PDB file of C-alpha atoms in Angstrom:
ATOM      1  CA  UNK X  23       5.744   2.581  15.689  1.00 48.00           C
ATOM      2  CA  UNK X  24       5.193  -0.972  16.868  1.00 48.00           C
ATOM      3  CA  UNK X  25       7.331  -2.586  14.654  1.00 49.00           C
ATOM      4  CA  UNK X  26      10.185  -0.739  13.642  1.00 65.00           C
ATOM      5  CA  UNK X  27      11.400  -3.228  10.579  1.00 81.00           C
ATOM      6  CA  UNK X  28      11.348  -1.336   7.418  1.00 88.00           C
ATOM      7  CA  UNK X  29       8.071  -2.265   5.162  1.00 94.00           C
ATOM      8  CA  UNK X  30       8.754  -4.547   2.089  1.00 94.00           C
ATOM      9  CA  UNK X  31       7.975  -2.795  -0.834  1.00 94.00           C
ATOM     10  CA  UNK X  32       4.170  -5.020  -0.895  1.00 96.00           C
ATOM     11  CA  UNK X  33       3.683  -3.815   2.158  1.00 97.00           C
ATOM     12  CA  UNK X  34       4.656   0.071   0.809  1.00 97.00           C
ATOM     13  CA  UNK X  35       1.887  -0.513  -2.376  1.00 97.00           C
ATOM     14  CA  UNK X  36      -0.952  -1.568   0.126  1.00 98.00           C
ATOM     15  CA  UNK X  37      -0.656   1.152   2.626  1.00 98.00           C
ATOM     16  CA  UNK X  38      -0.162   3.421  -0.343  1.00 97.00           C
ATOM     17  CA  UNK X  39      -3.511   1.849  -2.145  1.00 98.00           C
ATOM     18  CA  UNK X  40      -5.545   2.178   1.477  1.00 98.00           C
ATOM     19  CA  UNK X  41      -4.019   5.998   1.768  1.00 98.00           C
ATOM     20  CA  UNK X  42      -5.367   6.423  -1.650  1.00 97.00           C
ATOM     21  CA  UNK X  43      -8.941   4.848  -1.555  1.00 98.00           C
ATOM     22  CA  UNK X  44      -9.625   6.604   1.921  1.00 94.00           C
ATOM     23  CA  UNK X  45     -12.750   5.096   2.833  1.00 92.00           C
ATOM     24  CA  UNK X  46     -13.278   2.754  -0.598  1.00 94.00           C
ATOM     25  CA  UNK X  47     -10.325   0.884   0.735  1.00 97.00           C
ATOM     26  CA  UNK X  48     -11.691  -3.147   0.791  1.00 96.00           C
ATOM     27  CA  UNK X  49      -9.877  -6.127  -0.674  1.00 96.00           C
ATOM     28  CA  UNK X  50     -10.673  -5.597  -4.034  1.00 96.00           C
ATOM     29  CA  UNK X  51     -10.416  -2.147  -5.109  1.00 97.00           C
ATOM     30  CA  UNK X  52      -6.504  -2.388  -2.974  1.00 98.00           C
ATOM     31  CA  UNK X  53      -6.361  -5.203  -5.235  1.00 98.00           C
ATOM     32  CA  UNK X  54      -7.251  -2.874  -8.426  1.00 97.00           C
ATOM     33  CA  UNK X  55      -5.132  -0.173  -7.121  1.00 98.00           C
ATOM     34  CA  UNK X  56      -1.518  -2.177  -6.666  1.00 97.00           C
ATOM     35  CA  UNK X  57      -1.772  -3.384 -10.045  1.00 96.00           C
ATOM     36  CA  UNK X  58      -2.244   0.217 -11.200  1.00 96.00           C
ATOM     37  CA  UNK X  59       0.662   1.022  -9.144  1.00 94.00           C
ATOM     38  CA  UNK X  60       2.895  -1.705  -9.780  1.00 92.00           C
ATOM     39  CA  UNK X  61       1.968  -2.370 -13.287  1.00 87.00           C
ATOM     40  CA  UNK X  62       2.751  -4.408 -15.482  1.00 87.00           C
ATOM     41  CA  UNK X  63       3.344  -6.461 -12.589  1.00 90.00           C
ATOM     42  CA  UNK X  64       0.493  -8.887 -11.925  1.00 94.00           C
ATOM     43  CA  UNK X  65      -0.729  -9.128  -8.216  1.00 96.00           C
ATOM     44  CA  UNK X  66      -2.406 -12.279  -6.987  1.00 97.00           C
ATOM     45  CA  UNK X  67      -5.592 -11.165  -4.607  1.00 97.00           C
ATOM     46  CA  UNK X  68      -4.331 -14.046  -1.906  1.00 97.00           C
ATOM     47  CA  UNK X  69      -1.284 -12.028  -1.645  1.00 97.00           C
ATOM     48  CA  UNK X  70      -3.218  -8.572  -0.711  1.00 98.00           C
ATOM     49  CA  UNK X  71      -5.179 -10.552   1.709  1.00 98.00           C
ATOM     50  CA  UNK X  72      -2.407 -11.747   3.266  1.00 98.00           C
ATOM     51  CA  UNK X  73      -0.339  -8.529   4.023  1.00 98.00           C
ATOM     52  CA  UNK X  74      -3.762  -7.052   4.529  1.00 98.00           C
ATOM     53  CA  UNK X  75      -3.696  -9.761   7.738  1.00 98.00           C
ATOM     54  CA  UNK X  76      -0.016  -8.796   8.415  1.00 97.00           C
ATOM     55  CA  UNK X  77      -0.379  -5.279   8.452  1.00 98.00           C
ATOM     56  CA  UNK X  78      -3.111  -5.073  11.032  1.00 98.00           C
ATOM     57  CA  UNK X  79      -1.503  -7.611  13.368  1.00 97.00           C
ATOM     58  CA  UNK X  80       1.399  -5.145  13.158  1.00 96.00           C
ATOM     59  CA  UNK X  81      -1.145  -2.068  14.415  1.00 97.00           C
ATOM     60  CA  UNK X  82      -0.750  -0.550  10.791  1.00 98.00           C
ATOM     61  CA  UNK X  83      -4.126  -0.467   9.757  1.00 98.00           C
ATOM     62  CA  UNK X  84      -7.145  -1.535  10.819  1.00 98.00           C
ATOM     63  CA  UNK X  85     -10.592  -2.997   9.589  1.00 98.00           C
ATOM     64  CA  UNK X  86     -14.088  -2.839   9.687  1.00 96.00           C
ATOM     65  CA  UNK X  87     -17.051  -4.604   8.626  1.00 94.00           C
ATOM     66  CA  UNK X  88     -19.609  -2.400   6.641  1.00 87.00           C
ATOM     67  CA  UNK X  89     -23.865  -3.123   6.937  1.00 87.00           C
ATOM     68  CA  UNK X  90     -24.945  -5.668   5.130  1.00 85.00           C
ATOM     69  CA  UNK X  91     -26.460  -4.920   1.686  1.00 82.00           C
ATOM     70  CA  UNK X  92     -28.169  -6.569  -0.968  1.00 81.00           C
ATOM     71  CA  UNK X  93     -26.364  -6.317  -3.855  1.00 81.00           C
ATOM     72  CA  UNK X  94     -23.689  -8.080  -1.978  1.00 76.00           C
ATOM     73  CA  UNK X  95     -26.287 -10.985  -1.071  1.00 82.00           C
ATOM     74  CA  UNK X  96     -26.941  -9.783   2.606  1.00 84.00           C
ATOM     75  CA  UNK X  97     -22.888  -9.862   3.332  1.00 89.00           C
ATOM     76  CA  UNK X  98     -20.655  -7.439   4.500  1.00 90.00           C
ATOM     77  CA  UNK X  99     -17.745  -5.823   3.050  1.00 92.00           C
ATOM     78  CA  UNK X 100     -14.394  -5.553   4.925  1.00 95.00           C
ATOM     79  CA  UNK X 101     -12.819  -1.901   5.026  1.00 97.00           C
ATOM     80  CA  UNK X 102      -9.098  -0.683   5.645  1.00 98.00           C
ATOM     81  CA  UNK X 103      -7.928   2.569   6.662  1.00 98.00           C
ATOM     82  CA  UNK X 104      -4.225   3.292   8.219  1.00 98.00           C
ATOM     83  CA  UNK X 105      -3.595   3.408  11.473  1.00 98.00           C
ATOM     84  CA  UNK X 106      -0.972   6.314  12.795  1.00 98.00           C
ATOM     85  CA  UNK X 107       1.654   3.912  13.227  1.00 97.00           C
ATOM     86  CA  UNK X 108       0.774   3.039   9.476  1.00 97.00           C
ATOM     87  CA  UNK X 109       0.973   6.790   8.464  1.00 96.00           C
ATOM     88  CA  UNK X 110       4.761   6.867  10.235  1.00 96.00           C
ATOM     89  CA  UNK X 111       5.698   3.817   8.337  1.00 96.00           C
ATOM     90  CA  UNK X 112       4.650   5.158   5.211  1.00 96.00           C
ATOM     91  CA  UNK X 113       6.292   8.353   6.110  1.00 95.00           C
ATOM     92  CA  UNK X 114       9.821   6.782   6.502  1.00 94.00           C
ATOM     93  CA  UNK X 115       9.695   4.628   3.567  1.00 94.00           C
ATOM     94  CA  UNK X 116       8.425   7.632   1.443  1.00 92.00           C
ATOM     95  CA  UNK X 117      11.409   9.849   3.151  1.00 92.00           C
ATOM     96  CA  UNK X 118      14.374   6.441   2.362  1.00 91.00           C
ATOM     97  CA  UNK X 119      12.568   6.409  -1.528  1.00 88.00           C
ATOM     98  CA  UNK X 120      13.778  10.423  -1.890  1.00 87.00           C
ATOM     99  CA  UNK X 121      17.201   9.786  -0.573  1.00 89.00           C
ATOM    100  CA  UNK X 122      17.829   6.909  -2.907  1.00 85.00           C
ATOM    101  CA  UNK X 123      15.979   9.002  -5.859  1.00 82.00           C
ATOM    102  CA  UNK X 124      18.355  11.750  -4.487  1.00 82.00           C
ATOM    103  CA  UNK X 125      21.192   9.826  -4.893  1.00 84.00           C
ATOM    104  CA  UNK X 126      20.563   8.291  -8.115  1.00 79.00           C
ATOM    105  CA  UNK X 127      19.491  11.363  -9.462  1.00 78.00           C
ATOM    106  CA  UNK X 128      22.962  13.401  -8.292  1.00 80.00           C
ATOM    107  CA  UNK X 129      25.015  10.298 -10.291  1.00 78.00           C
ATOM    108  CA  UNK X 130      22.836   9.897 -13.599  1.00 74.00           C
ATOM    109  CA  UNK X 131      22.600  14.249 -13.724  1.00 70.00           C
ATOM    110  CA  UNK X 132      19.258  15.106 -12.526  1.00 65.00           C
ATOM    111  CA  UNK X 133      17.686  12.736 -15.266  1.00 63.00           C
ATOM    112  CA  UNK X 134      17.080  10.131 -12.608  1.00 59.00           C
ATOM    113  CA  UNK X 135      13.404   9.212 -13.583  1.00 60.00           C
ATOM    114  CA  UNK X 136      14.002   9.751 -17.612  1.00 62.00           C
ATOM    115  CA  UNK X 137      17.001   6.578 -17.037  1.00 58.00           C
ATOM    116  CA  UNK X 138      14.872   4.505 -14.803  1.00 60.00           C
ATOM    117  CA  UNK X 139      13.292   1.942 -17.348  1.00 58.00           C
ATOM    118  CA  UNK X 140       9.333   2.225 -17.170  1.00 58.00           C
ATOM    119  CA  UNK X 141       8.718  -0.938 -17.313  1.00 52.00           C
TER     120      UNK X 141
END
């Protein structure tokens, strides 16, 4: 990976949003998917824009410009997709969430998830 820092638990929700959308991945359906995700947590869109920007100048994703269309008033759309490094990162984070999950899970009895308040 190019930066080995663990990702910030934002930064875990928008790689996990792009992973998700696949090739619908632009600013505002990420947007629609953290706040599914992180709900009922409210996300401001300036904040996905701006680990959007962090992100790729780490080499975690990258973007593209689509064509042009009208409905969008002859502008493009900015796309997303995860970069390898990106994967990895996601990977780890995924692999530290089981251990603590693990952990928490062997001292509550197994009922780890049923304890954790929803909301």
């Amino acid at each position: 990976m190019t930066d080995t820092a663990p990702l910030g638990q934002f930064e875990q929700l928008v790689l996990t949003a792009i992973l998700t959308l696949e090739d619908n991945a632009y600013g505002v359906t990420i947007h629609m998917r953290i706040e599914e995700l992180a709900a009922p947590r409210k996300i401001k869109l300036g904040a996905v824009y701006a680990t959007l920007d962090r992100l790729e100048d780490k080499r975690l994703i990258a973007s593209w410009l689509s064509e042009p269309t009208k409905e969008r008033g002859g502008r493009s759309r900015r796309h997303y997709r995860l970069e390898k490094d990106g994967e990895a990162a996601l990977r780890d984070s995924a692999r530290t969430a089981r251990r603590i999950y693990e952990t928490v899970a062997a001292r509550w009895g197994g009922l780890a998830w049923k304890l954790i308040p929803q909301s």
